[in-house]
Amino acid sequence: CLYTSIYLYSCNHRRNMSSSLLRRKATHSQGWKNQSSVTEFILLGFSRNPRTNWILFFLFLFLYLFTVLGNGLIVTLIRVDARLHTPMYFFLSILSLLDLSYATTTVPQMLIHLVSKSKTISYVGCVVQMYIFLTLGITETWIFAAMAYDRYVAICYPLHYRVKMSQTLCVLLAVSSALCGLTCALVYTVFAMNLPYCGPNEINHFFCEIPTLACADTSLNDQVDFILGFILLLIPLPLILASYVRIFTAILKIGSTQGRIKAFSTCASHITVVTMFCIPCMVMYMRPGSEASPEDDKKLALFYNVISAFLNPIIYSLRNKDVKRAFFKLVGMSAGTQ
């Protein structure tokens, strides 16, 4: 009887374990079905009015074409003119490439959605767009810090500039910035992809930001956003500010007014560009998710994604005699015809 009881208990225990295992598999399978139930997303964009969309189409088309032309021209000038082969213009060429890629990641698709009835993007396409967008944006913040350090060395240690800002150091700073962008964007994307997306599949934006559609608690993702924002904005910004404190201190020690103005003019463009890019990013990515407004997010993203990339070539070329000289040389005009 004892052996019979043990045998029956063992059978019942195995049967219970089997049914529990089957329930777990079913739950896990159902979870994956929920996650994969959304195969595409609908980007709502800016307006549902066709007339407004056509106006926005031509406006953004002009901004994008000028962005491609302006940033492409700066990269070309720096590449072909030997006098621009300096650390400052090396970082400027990287910044122009980032701005060009940054706008190309979102604007062409936005233009298509403005004039077409279909405003969908596949799940994979959405993930890829989000990852590339974040990689470029994060890399750009660290390139700004590298550019600030370059200006610090140029103004505070002019006689040792070529030695301190060697080609090896410039390449190392650029590669480190890119690796930081690739790694941090991967962390954000992995956390976003682990969330279940059960619908609805409408994104109130002009590019992909899918964590807002998750049918689960996103508080952990909000914390990850804040930590990444702290690492990627509140670490580069103090470095930039520290560089400029030293720069302004050195400028004030220059005896002539003309010398101070010339020294400050080399930094004014960088300060303007950093302000236009970093402040909207800080507002957008470091505030709590509960305080986020889709319409405000679209305006902020439009500013640092499209407007900033559009204005950067203008800011860096209008008051830059070296760039203008290289341009006139490229088109076959002498500097005296300016």
C-alpha positions as CSV (number, residue, x, y, z in Angstrom):
1,C,0.0,0.0,0.0
2,L,2.8,2.3,0.8
3,Y,4.5,1.7,-2.5
4,T,1.2,2.2,-4.3
5,S,0.6,5.5,-2.6
6,I,4.1,6.7,-3.5
7,Y,3.6,5.7,-7.1
8,L,0.2,7.5,-7.3
9,Y,1.7,10.6,-5.7
10,S,4.6,10.5,-8.2
11,C,2.2,10.2,-11.2
12,N,0.0,13.0,-10.0
13,H,3.0,15.2,-9.3
14,R,4.4,14.6,-12.9
15,R,0.9,15.2,-14.4
16,N,0.7,18.5,-12.4
17,M,4.2,19.5,-13.5
18,S,3.4,18.7,-17.2
19,S,0.2,20.8,-17.1
20,S,2.0,23.7,-15.4
21,L,4.7,23.5,-18.1
22,L,2.1,23.5,-20.9
23,R,0.4,26.5,-19.3
24,R,3.7,28.4,-19.2
25,K,4.5,27.6,-22.8
26,A,1.0,28.7,-23.8
27,T,1.4,32.0,-21.8
28,H,4.9,32.6,-23.3
29,S,3.6,31.8,-26.8
30,Q,0.6,34.2,-26.2
31,G,3.1,36.9,-25.1
32,W,5.1,36.5,-28.3
33,K,1.8,36.7,-30.3
34,N,1.0,39.9,-28.5
35,Q,4.4,41.3,-29.2
36,S,4.4,40.3,-32.9
37,S,0.7,41.2,-33.4
38,V,1.8,44.7,-34.6
39,T,3.6,44.2,-37.8
40,E,3.5,47.9,-39.0
41,F,2.9,51.3,-37.6
42,I,1.0,54.4,-38.8
43,L,2.9,57.7,-38.5
44,L,0.2,60.4,-38.1
45,G,2.6,63.2,-38.9
46,F,1.5,66.9,-38.7
47,S,-1.9,67.2,-40.2
48,R,-4.7,65.4,-41.9
49,N,-5.6,68.3,-44.1
50,P,-4.4,67.6,-47.7
51,R,-3.8,71.2,-48.5
52,T,-1.8,71.8,-45.3
53,N,0.2,68.6,-46.1
54,W,1.1,69.9,-49.6
55,I,2.3,73.2,-48.1
56,L,4.4,71.3,-45.6
57,F,5.7,69.0,-48.3
58,F,7.2,71.9,-50.4
59,L,8.5,73.6,-47.2
60,F,10.3,70.5,-45.9
61,L,11.5,69.6,-49.4
62,F,13.2,73.0,-49.7
63,L,14.7,72.6,-46.2
64,Y,15.9,69.1,-47.0
65,L,17.4,69.9,-50.4
66,F,19.3,72.9,-48.9
67,T,20.4,70.7,-46.0
68,V,21.9,68.2,-48.4
69,L,23.4,70.8,-50.6
70,G,24.9,72.9,-47.7
71,N,26.3,70.1,-45.7
72,G,27.5,68.2,-48.7
73,L,29.3,71.4,-50.0
74,I,31.0,71.9,-46.6
75,V,32.3,68.3,-46.6
76,T,33.5,68.7,-50.2
77,L,35.3,71.9,-49.5
78,I,37.1,70.5,-46.5
79,R,38.0,67.4,-48.5
80,V,39.5,69.2,-51.6
81,D,41.1,72.3,-50.0
82,A,44.4,71.5,-48.2
83,R,44.2,74.7,-46.1
84,L,41.1,73.2,-44.4
85,H,42.9,70.1,-43.3
86,T,43.0,71.1,-39.7
87,P,41.4,69.6,-36.5
88,M,38.6,72.2,-36.4
89,Y,37.5,71.5,-40.0
90,F,37.9,67.7,-39.5
91,F,35.3,67.9,-36.7
92,L,33.2,70.3,-38.8
93,S,33.1,67.8,-41.7
94,I,32.0,65.0,-39.3
95,L,29.3,67.3,-38.0
96,S,28.1,68.0,-41.5
97,L,28.0,64.3,-42.3
98,L,26.0,63.6,-39.2
99,D,23.5,66.4,-40.0
100,L,23.1,65.1,-43.5
101,S,22.5,61.6,-42.3
102,Y,20.3,62.7,-39.4
103,A,17.9,64.5,-41.8
104,T,18.0,61.7,-44.4
105,T,16.9,59.2,-41.7
106,T,13.5,60.9,-41.2
107,V,12.8,63.6,-43.8
108,P,12.4,61.6,-47.1
109,Q,9.9,59.3,-45.4
110,M,8.1,62.2,-43.9
111,L,7.8,63.8,-47.4
112,I,6.3,60.6,-48.8
113,H,3.8,60.4,-46.0
114,L,2.7,64.0,-46.5
115,V,1.5,63.4,-50.1
116,S,0.5,59.7,-50.0
117,K,-2.5,58.0,-48.5
118,S,-0.4,55.2,-47.0
119,K,1.5,56.4,-43.9
120,T,2.7,53.1,-42.7
121,I,6.1,51.8,-41.8
122,S,7.0,48.2,-41.0
123,Y,8.0,47.1,-37.5
124,V,11.5,46.3,-38.6
125,G,11.8,49.6,-40.5
126,C,10.6,51.4,-37.4
127,V,13.3,49.7,-35.2
128,V,16.0,50.4,-37.8
129,Q,15.0,54.1,-38.1
130,M,14.9,54.6,-34.3
131,Y,18.3,53.0,-33.9
132,I,20.0,55.0,-36.6
133,F,18.4,58.2,-35.5
134,L,19.5,57.7,-31.9
135,T,23.0,56.7,-32.9
136,L,23.5,59.8,-35.0
137,G,22.0,62.1,-32.3
138,I,24.1,60.7,-29.5
139,T,27.3,60.8,-31.6
140,E,26.6,64.4,-32.4
141,T,26.5,65.5,-28.8
142,W,30.0,64.0,-28.2
143,I,31.3,65.6,-31.4
144,F,30.2,68.9,-29.9
145,A,32.3,68.2,-26.8
146,A,35.3,67.3,-29.0
147,M,34.8,70.6,-31.0
148,A,34.7,72.6,-27.8
149,Y,38.0,71.0,-26.6
150,D,39.5,71.8,-30.0
151,R,38.6,75.5,-29.6
152,Y,40.0,75.4,-26.0
153,V,43.4,74.1,-27.1
154,A,43.5,76.5,-30.1
155,I,42.9,79.6,-28.0
156,C,44.5,78.7,-24.7
157,Y,47.6,76.9,-26.2
158,P,48.0,78.3,-29.7
159,L,51.7,77.4,-29.9
160,H,51.1,73.8,-29.0
161,Y,47.9,73.4,-31.0
162,R,49.3,71.1,-33.7
163,V,51.0,68.9,-31.1
164,K,48.1,68.6,-28.7
165,M,45.4,68.2,-31.4
166,S,47.3,65.5,-33.3
167,Q,45.6,63.5,-36.1
168,T,45.6,60.4,-33.9
169,L,43.8,62.2,-31.1
170,C,41.2,63.7,-33.5
171,V,40.5,60.2,-35.0
172,L,40.3,58.7,-31.5
173,L,37.8,61.4,-30.3
174,A,35.7,60.8,-33.4
175,V,35.7,57.0,-33.1
176,S,34.9,57.2,-29.4
177,S,31.9,59.4,-30.1
178,A,30.6,57.0,-32.7
179,L,31.1,54.0,-30.4
180,C,29.3,55.8,-27.6
181,G,26.4,56.5,-30.0
182,L,26.2,52.9,-31.3
183,T,26.3,51.4,-27.8
184,C,23.8,53.7,-26.1
185,A,21.4,53.6,-29.0
186,L,21.5,49.8,-28.8
187,V,20.7,49.8,-25.1
188,Y,17.7,52.1,-25.7
189,T,16.5,50.0,-28.7
190,V,16.8,46.7,-26.9
191,F,14.7,48.0,-23.9
192,A,12.2,49.4,-26.3
193,M,11.9,46.1,-28.3
194,N,11.4,44.0,-25.1
195,L,8.1,45.8,-24.5
196,P,4.9,44.2,-25.8
197,Y,3.0,46.1,-28.5
198,C,-0.6,45.0,-28.8
199,G,-2.1,47.9,-30.6
200,P,-3.2,50.5,-31.5
201,N,-0.4,51.0,-34.0
202,E,-0.7,54.7,-34.6
203,I,2.3,56.9,-33.7
204,N,1.5,60.6,-33.2
205,H,4.9,61.6,-34.7
206,F,6.6,62.0,-38.0
207,F,9.2,59.3,-37.2
208,C,9.3,56.2,-35.0
209,E,9.1,56.4,-31.2
210,I,7.3,53.2,-30.4
211,P,7.7,52.9,-26.5
212,T,4.7,55.2,-26.2
213,L,2.5,52.4,-27.8
214,A,3.6,49.7,-25.4
215,C,0.8,47.8,-23.6
216,A,2.9,47.5,-20.5
217,D,4.4,49.5,-17.7
218,T,7.1,51.8,-19.3
219,S,8.4,53.2,-16.1
220,L,11.7,51.2,-16.4
221,N,12.1,52.6,-19.9
222,D,11.5,56.1,-18.6
223,Q,14.3,55.6,-16.1
224,V,16.6,54.3,-18.8
225,D,15.7,57.3,-21.0
226,F,16.6,59.6,-18.0
227,I,19.9,57.8,-17.3
228,L,20.9,57.9,-21.0
229,G,19.9,61.5,-21.2
230,F,22.1,62.2,-18.1
231,I,25.1,60.4,-19.6
232,L,24.7,61.8,-23.1
233,L,23.7,65.4,-22.3
234,L,24.7,66.3,-18.8
235,I,28.2,64.9,-19.2
236,P,29.1,66.5,-22.6
237,L,27.6,69.8,-21.6
238,P,29.7,70.4,-18.5
239,L,32.8,69.5,-20.6
240,I,31.7,72.1,-23.2
241,L,31.0,74.7,-20.5
242,A,34.3,74.1,-18.8
243,S,36.1,74.5,-22.1
244,Y,34.4,77.8,-22.7
245,V,35.0,79.2,-19.2
246,R,38.7,78.7,-19.9
247,I,38.3,80.1,-23.4
248,F,36.5,83.3,-22.2
249,T,39.1,83.7,-19.4
250,A,41.9,83.5,-22.0
251,I,40.0,85.9,-24.4
252,L,39.6,88.6,-21.7
253,K,43.4,88.5,-21.2
254,I,44.0,89.5,-24.8
255,G,45.1,93.1,-25.0
256,S,43.6,94.4,-28.2
257,T,39.8,94.6,-28.8
258,Q,40.3,93.3,-32.4
259,G,42.1,90.2,-31.1
260,R,39.4,89.5,-28.6
261,I,36.7,89.8,-31.3
262,K,38.6,87.5,-33.6
263,A,39.2,84.9,-30.9
264,F,35.5,85.0,-29.9
265,S,34.3,84.7,-33.5
266,T,35.9,81.3,-33.9
267,C,33.7,80.0,-31.0
268,A,30.4,81.9,-31.7
269,S,29.3,79.4,-34.4
270,H,29.9,76.4,-32.2
271,I,28.0,78.0,-29.2
272,T,25.0,78.7,-31.5
273,V,24.9,75.2,-32.9
274,V,25.3,73.5,-29.5
275,T,22.4,75.6,-28.1
276,M,20.1,74.9,-31.0
277,F,20.7,71.1,-30.7
278,C,21.2,70.3,-27.0
279,I,18.4,72.4,-25.4
280,P,15.5,70.8,-27.4
281,C,17.1,67.4,-26.8
282,M,17.2,68.0,-23.0
283,V,13.6,69.1,-22.9
284,M,12.4,66.2,-25.0
285,Y,14.3,63.3,-23.5
286,M,14.9,64.2,-19.9
287,R,11.4,65.1,-18.8
288,P,9.1,62.5,-17.3
289,G,6.9,60.6,-19.7
290,S,3.8,61.7,-18.0
291,E,4.6,65.3,-18.9
292,A,5.3,64.6,-22.6
293,S,3.0,66.2,-25.2
294,P,2.9,64.6,-28.7
295,E,2.5,68.0,-30.4
296,D,5.4,69.6,-28.3
297,D,7.6,66.5,-29.1
298,K,7.0,66.9,-32.8
299,K,8.0,70.6,-32.7
300,L,11.1,69.9,-30.6
301,A,12.1,67.0,-32.8
302,L,11.5,69.1,-36.0
303,F,13.8,71.8,-34.6
304,Y,16.8,69.7,-33.7
305,N,16.4,67.2,-36.5
306,V,15.5,69.4,-39.5
307,I,16.0,73.1,-38.7
308,S,19.3,72.6,-36.9
309,A,20.7,70.6,-39.8
310,F,19.4,73.3,-42.2
311,L,21.0,76.2,-40.3
312,N,24.4,74.6,-39.5
313,P,26.0,75.2,-43.0
314,I,24.7,78.8,-42.9
315,I,26.1,79.5,-39.4
316,Y,29.5,77.9,-40.1
317,S,30.0,79.5,-43.6
318,L,28.6,83.1,-43.4
319,R,31.3,84.4,-41.1
320,N,34.0,81.9,-42.0
321,K,36.5,83.4,-44.4
322,D,38.4,80.1,-44.9
323,V,35.2,78.3,-46.0
324,K,34.2,81.2,-48.4
325,R,37.7,81.3,-49.8
326,A,37.6,77.6,-50.5
327,F,34.2,77.9,-52.1
328,F,35.4,80.7,-54.5
329,K,38.5,78.6,-55.3
330,L,36.3,75.6,-56.1
331,V,34.0,77.5,-58.5
332,G,37.1,79.1,-60.1
333,M,36.7,82.6,-58.7
334,S,39.5,84.6,-57.0
335,A,39.1,85.8,-53.4
336,G,39.3,89.3,-54.6
337,T,35.9,89.0,-56.4
338,Q,34.0,88.4,-53.1
